[in-house]
Coordinates of C-alpha atoms in Angstrom, one line a residue:
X1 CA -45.1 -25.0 -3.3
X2 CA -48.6 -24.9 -1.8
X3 CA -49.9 -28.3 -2.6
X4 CA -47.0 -30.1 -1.7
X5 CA -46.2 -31.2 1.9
X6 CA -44.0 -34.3 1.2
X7 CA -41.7 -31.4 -0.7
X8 CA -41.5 -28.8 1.8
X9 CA -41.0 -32.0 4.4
X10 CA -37.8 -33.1 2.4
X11 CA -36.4 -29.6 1.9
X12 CA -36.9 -29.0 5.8
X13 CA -35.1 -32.1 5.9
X14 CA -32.8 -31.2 3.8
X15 CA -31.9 -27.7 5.2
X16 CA -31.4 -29.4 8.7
X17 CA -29.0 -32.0 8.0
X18 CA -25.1 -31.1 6.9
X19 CA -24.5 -29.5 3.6
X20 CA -21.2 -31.2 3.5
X21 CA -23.1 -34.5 3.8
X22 CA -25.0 -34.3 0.5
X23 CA -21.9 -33.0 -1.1
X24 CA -20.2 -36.1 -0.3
X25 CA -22.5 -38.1 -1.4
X26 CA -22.4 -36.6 -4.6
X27 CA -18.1 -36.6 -4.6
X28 CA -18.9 -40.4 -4.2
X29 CA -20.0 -41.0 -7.6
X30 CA -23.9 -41.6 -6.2
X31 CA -26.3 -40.5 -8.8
X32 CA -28.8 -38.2 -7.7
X33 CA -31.5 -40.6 -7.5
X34 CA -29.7 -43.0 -5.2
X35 CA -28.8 -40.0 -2.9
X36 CA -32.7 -39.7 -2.5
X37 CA -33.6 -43.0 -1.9
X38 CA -30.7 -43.5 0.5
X39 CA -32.3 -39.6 2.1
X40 CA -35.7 -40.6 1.8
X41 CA -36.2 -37.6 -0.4
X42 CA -38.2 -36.7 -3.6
X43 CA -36.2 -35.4 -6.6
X44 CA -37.9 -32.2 -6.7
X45 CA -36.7 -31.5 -3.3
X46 CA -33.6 -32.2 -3.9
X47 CA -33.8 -30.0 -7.0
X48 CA -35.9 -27.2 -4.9
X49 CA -33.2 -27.1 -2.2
X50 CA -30.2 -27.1 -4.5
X51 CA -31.8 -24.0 -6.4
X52 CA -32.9 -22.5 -3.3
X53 CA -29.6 -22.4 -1.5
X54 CA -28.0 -21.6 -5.0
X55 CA -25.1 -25.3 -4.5
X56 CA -25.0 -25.4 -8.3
X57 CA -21.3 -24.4 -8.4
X58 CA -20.8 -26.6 -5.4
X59 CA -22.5 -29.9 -6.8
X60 CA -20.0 -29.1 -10.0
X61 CA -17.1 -28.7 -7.9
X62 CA -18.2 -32.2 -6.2
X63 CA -19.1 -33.6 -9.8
X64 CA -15.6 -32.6 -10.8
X65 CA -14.2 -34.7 -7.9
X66 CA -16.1 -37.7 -8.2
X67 CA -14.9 -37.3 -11.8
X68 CA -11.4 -37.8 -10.8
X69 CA -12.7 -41.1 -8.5
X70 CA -14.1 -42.4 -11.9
X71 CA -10.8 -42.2 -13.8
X72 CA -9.0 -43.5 -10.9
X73 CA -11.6 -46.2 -10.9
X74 CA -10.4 -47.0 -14.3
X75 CA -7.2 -47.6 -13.8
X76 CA -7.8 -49.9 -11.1
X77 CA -10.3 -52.0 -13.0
X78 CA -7.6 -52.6 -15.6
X79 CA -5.1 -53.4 -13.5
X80 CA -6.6 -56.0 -11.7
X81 CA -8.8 -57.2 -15.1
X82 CA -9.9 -60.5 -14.9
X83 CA -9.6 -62.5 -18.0
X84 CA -12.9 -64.8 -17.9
X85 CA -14.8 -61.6 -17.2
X86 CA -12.9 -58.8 -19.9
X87 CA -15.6 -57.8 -21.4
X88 CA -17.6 -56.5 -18.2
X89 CA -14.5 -54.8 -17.0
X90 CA -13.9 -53.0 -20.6
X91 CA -18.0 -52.1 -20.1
X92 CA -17.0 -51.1 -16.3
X93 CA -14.4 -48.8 -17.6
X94 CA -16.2 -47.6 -20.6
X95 CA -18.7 -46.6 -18.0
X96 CA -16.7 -44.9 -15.6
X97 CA -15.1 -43.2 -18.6
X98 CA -18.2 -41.4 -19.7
X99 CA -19.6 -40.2 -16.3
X100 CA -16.2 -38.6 -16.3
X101 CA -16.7 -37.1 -19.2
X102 CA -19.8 -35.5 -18.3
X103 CA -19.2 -34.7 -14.9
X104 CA -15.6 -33.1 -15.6
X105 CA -15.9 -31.6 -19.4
X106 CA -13.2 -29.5 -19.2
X107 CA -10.8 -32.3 -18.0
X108 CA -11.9 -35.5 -19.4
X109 CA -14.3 -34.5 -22.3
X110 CA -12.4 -34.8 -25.9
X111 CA -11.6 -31.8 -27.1
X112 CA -12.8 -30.4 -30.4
X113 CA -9.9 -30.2 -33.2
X114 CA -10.1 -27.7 -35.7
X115 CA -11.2 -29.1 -39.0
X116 CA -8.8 -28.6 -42.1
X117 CA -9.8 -29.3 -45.5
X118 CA -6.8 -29.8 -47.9
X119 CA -7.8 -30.3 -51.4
X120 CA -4.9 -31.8 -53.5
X121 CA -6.4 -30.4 -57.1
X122 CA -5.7 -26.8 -55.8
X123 CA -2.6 -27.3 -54.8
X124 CA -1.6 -29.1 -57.3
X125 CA -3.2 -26.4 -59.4
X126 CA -1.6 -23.5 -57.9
X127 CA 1.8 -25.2 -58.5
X128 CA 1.6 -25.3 -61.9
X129 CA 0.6 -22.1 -61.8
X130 CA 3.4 -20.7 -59.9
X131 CA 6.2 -23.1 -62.2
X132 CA 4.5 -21.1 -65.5
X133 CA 5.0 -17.5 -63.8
X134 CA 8.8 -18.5 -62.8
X135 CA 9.5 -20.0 -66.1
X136 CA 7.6 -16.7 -67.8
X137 CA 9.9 -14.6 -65.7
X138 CA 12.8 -16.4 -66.3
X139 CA 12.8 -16.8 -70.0
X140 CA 12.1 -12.6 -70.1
X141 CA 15.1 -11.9 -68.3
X142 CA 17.0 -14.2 -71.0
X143 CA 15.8 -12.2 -73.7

């Protein structure tokens, strides 16, 4: 990082203050751009320490939380929906529905059906031929 002293300043920074902090931040539901204006932070830095201090698997786990906080947020929002304002609280949901989504995949994301393809003509085809072999069958055996 030679070059870049505001970086290595916020990833000081950032290695000083508690992990656990940030994390929180992040279980909030705050995107990762307002965690670094409310840090006074660069997003590189942010990045740089992440990567660094390998917290992928952490800022998942607190993704995945604040994933549950937006599907709880849901639920709220249409209880208490307000009837001059539906369509901003069907857009709030709607929101909160896709950063769930995305943040919690394996939870919230739709899950991918397996595609069948029936086609009528076949079977309709291999009916017929299945009558013609039982009726060939039958009508030997009368013989």
């Amino acid at each position: 990082m030679a070059g870049t002293p505001k970086r290595r300043k916020d990833v000081a920074f950032l290695n000083e203050m508690p992990e656990d902090m940030i994390f929180s931040m992040i279980e909030a539901g705050k995107s990762i751009a307002d965690i670094c204006i409310e840090l006074g932070i660069g997003k590189r830095a942010l990045d740089d320490w992440i990567e660094e201090n390998d917290h992928s698997a952490m800022i998942t786990r607190a993704r995945a939380r604040a994933a549950d906080l937006m599907a709880c947020d849901t639920i709220k929002i249409a209880d208490s929906m307000d009837v001059d304002h539906a369509q901003r609280d069907v857009q709030r949901i709607r929101t909160r529905q896709w950063l769930a989504e995305r943040w919690d995949q394996k939870t919230y994301g739709l899950q991918k059906a397996q595609q069948v393809n029936i086609n009528i003509q076949d079977l309709r085809m291999a009916a017929l031929r299945h009558v013609e072999v039982v009726d060939d069958l039958s009508t030997e055996k009368g013989q």
